[in-house]
PDB file of C-alpha atoms in Angstrom:
ATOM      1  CA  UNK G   1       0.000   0.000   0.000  1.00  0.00           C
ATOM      2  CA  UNK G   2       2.698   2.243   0.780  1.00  0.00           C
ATOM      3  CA  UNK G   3       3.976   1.491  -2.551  1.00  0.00           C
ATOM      4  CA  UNK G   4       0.388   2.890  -4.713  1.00  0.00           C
ATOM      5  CA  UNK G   5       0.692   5.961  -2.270  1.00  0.00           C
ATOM      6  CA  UNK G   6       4.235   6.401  -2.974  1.00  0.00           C
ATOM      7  CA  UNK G   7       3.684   6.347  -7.133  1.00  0.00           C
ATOM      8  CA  UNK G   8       0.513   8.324  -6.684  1.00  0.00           C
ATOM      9  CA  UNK G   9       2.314  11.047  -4.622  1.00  0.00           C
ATOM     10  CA  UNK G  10       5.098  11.030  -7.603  1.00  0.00           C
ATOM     11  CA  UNK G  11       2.463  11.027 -10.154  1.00  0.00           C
ATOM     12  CA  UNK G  12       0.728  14.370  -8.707  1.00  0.00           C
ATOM     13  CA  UNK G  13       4.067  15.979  -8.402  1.00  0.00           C
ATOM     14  CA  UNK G  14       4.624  14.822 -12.082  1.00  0.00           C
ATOM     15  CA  UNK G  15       1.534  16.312 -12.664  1.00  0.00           C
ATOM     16  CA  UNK G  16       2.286  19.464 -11.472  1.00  0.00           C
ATOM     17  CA  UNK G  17       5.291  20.174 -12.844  1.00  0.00           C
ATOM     18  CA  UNK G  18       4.175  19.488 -16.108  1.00  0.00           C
ATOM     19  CA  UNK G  19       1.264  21.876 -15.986  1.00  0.00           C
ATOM     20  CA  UNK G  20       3.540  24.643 -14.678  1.00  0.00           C
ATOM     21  CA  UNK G  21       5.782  24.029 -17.801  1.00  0.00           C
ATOM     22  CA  UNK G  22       2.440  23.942 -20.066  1.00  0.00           C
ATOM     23  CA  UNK G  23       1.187  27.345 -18.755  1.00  0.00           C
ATOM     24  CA  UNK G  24       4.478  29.171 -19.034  1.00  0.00           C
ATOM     25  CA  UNK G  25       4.831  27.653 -22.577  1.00  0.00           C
ATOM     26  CA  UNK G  26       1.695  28.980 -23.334  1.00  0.00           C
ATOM     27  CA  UNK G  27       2.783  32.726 -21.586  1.00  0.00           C
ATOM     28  CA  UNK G  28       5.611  32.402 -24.250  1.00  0.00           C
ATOM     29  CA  UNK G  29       3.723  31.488 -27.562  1.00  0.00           C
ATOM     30  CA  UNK G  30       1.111  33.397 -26.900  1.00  0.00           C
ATOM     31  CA  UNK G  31       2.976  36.810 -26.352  1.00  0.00           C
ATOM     32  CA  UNK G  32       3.760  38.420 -29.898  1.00  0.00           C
ATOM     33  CA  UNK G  33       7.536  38.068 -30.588  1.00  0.00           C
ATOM     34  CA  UNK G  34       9.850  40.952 -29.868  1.00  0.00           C
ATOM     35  CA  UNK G  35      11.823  42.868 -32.680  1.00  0.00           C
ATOM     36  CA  UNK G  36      15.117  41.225 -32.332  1.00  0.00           C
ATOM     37  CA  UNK G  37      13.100  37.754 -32.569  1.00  0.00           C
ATOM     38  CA  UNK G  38      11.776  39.110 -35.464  1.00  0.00           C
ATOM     39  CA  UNK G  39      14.397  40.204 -37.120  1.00  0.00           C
ATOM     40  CA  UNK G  40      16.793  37.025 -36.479  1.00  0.00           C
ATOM     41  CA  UNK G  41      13.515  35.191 -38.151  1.00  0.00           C
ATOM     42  CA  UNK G  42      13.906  37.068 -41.335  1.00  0.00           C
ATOM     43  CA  UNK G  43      17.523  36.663 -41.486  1.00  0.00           C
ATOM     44  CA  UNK G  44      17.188  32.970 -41.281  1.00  0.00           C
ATOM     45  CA  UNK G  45      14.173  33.252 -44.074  1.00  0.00           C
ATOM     46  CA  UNK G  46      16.125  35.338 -45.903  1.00  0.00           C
ATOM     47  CA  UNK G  47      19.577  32.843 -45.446  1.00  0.00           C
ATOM     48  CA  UNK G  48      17.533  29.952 -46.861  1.00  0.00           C
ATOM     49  CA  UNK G  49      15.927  31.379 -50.045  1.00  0.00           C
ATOM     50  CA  UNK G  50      18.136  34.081 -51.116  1.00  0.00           C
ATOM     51  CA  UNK G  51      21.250  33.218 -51.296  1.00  0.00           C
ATOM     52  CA  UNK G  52      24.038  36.019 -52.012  1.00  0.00           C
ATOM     53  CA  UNK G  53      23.691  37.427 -55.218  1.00  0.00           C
ATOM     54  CA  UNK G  54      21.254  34.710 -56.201  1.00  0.00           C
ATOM     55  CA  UNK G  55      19.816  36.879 -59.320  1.00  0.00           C
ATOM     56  CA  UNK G  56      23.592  36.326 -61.055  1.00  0.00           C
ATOM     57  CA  UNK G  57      25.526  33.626 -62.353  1.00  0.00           C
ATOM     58  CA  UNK G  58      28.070  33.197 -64.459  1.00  0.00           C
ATOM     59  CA  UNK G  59      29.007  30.764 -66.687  1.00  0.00           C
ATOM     60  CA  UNK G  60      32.629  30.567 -66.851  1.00  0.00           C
ATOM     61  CA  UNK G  61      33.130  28.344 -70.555  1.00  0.00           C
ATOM     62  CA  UNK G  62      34.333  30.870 -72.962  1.00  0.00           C
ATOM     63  CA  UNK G  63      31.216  31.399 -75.382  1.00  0.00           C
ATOM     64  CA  UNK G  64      30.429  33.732 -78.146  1.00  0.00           C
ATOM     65  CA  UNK G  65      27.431  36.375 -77.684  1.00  0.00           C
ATOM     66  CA  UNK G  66      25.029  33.659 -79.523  1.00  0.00           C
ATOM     67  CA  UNK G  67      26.533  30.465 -77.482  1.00  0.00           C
ATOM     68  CA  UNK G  68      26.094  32.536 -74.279  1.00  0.00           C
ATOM     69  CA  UNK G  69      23.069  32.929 -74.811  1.00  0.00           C
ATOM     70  CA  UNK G  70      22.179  29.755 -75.421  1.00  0.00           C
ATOM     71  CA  UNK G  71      24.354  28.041 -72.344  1.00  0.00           C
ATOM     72  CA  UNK G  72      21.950  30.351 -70.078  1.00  0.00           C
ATOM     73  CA  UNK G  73      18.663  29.609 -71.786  1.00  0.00           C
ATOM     74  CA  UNK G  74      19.398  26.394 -71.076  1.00  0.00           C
ATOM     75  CA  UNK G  75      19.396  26.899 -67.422  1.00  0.00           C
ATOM     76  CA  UNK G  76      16.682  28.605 -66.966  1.00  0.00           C
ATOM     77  CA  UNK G  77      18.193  32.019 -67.170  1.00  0.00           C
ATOM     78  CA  UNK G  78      18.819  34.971 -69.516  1.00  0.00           C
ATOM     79  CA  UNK G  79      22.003  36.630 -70.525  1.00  0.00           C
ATOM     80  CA  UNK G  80      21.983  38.974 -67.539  1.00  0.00           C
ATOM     81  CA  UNK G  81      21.309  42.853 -68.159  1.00  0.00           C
ATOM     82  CA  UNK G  82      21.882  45.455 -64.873  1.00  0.00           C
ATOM     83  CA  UNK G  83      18.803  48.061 -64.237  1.00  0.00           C
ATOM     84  CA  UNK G  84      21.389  50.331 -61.975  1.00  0.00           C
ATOM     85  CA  UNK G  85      24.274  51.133 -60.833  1.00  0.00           C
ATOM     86  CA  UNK G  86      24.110  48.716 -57.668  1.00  0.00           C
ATOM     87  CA  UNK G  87      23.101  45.516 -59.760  1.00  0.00           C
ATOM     88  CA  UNK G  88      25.912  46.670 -62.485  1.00  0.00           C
ATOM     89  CA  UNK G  89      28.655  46.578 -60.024  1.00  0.00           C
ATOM     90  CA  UNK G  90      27.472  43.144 -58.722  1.00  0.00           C
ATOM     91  CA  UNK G  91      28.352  41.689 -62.246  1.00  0.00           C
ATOM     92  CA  UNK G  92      31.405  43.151 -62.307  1.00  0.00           C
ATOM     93  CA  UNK G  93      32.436  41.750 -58.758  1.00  0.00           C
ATOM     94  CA  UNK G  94      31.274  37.966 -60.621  1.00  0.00           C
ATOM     95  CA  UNK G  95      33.139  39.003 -63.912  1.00  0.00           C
ATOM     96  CA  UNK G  96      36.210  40.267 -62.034  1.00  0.00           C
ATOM     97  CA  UNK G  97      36.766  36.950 -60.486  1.00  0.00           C
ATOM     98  CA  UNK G  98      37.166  35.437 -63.772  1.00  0.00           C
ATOM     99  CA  UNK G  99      40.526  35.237 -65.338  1.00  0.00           C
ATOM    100  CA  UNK G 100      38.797  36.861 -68.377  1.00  0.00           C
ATOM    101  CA  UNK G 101      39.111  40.297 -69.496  1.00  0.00           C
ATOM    102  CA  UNK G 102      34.778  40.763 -70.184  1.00  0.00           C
ATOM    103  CA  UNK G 103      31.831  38.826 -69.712  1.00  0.00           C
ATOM    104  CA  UNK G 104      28.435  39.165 -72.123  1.00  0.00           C
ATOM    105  CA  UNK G 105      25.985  41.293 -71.247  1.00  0.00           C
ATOM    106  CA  UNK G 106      22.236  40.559 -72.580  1.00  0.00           C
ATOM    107  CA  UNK G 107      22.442  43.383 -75.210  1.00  0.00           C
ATOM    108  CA  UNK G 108      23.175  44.294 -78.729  1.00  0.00           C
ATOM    109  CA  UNK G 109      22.584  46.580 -81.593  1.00  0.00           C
ATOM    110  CA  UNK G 110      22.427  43.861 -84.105  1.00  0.00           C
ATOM    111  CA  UNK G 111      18.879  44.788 -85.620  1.00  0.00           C
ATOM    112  CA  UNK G 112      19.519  48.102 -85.977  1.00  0.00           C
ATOM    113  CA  UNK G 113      22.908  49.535 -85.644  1.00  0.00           C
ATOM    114  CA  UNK G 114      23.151  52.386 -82.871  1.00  0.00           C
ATOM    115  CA  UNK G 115      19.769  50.917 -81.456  1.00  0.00           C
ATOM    116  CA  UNK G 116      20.909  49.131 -78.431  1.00  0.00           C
ATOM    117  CA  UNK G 117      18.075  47.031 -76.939  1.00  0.00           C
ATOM    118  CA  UNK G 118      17.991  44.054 -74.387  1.00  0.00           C
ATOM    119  CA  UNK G 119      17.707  40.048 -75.767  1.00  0.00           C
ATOM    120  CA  UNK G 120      13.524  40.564 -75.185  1.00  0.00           C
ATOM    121  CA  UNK G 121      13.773  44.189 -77.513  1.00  0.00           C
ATOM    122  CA  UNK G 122      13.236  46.300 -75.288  1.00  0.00           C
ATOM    123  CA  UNK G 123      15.503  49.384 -75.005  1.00  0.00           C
ATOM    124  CA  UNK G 124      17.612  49.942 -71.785  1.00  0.00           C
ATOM    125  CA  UNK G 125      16.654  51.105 -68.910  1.00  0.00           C
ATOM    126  CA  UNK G 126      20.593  51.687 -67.781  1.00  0.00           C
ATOM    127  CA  UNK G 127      23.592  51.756 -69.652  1.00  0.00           C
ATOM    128  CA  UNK G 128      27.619  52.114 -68.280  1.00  0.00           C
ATOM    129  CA  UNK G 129      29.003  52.320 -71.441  1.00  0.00           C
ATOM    130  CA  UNK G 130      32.736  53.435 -71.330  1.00  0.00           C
ATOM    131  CA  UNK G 131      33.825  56.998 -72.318  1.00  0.00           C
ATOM    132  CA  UNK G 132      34.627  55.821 -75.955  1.00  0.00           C
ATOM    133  CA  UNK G 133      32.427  52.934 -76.538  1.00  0.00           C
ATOM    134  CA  UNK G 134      29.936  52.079 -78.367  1.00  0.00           C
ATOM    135  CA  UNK G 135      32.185  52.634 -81.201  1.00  0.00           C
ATOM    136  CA  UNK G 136      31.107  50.099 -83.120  1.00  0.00           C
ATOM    137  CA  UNK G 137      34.787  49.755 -84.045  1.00  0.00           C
ATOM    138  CA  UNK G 138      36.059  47.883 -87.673  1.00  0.00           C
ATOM    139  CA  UNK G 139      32.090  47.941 -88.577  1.00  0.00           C
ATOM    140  CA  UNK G 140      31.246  44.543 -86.679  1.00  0.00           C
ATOM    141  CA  UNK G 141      31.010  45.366 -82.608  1.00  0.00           C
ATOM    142  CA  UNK G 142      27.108  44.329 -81.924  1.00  0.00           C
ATOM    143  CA  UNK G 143      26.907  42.907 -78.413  1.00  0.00           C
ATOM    144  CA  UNK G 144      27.676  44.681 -75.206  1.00  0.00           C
ATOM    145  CA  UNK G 145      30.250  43.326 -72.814  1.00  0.00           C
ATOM    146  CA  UNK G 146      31.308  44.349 -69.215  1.00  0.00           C
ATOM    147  CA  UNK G 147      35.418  44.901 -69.045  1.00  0.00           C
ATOM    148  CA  UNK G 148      36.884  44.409 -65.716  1.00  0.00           C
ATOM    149  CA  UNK G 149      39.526  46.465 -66.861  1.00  0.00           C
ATOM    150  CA  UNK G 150      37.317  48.972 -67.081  1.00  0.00           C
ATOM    151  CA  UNK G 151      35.829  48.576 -63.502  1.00  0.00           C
ATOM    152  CA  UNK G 152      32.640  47.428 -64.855  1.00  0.00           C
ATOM    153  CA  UNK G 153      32.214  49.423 -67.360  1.00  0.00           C
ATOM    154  CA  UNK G 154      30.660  48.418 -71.002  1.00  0.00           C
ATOM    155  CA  UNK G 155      32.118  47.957 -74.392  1.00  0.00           C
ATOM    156  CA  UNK G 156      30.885  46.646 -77.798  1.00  0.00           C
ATOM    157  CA  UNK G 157      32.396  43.831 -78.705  1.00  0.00           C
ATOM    158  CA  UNK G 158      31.962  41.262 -82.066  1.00  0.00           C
ATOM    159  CA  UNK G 159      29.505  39.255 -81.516  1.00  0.00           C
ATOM    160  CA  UNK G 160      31.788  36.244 -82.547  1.00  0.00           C
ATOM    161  CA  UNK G 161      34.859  37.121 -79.281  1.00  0.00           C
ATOM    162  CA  UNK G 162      34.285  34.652 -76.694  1.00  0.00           C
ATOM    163  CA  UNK G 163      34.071  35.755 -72.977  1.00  0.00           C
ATOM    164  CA  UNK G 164      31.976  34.125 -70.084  1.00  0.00           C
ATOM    165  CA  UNK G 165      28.208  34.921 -69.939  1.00  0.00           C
ATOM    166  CA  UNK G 166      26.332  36.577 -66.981  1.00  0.00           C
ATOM    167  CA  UNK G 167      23.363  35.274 -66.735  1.00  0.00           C
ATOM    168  CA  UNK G 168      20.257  36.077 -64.550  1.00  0.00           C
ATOM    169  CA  UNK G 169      17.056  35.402 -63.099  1.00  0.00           C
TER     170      UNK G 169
END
């Protein structure tokens, strides 16, 4: 007998302690989360499905403008094409690490010369052209290029030079 009293004496105490544990659990979920809670949250969203500089790639086989553009097509992507200043200097930064001198940019003037538009047609929203470029130099310089000898800046190149490709999103 002393034994049931023993386990049912440990079994309310059991009891107890759990309940406390449930009620301040529910103190906890219940309260709304505090700013630095938040903000670690978002950094771990964030962390899991955006990766750094997840809008760029490059592909680092030496391509012409038309092979480039068909090695990111076939990933999904698009020969990539900055909208500002920020986004151009984060191609350069992928470029630059490249023991290339440029990498293709998703541009040309092929349709009409002088007329630079983006792969879809549309004209460009930003351009970083270097001082002297487009030249259009020899007669044959169609497809826009990023130099990383140029910090980032563009240049028309033939169409038929091989470089890298930057692709994006």
């Amino acid at each position: 007998q002393d034994y049931w009293l023993t386990e049912t004496t440990f079994d309310k105490k059991l009891s107890s302690v759990v309940e406390k544990q449930s009620r301040a659990m529910e103190k906890v979920l219940r309260r709304p989360p505090s700013e630095k809670e938040k903000t670690k949250a978002v950094a771990r969203k964030n962390a899991k499905t955006k990766p750094k500089d997840s809008k760029f790639t490059v592909i680092w086989r030496r391509l012409t403008y038309s092979q480039a553009r068909v090695a990111c097509k076939s990933k999904g992507l698009k020969l990539a094409l900055p909208v500002n200043k920020a986004e151009n200097e984060r191609l350069y930064r992928l470029c630059s690490s490249s023991k290339s001198g440029a990498c293709w940019l998703g541009a040309s003037d092929r349709r009409t010369e002088g007329k630079w538009v983006s792969e879809s047609g549309a004209p460009l929203k930003y351009t970083n052209w270097d001082r002297r470029e487009p030249n259009n130099y020899g007669g044959n310089e169609d497809c826009a290029a990023l130099m990383n000898s140029w910090k980032g800046a563009w240049y028309d190149a033939g169409c038929n030079v091989i470089h890298p490709a930057l692709c994006q999103l």
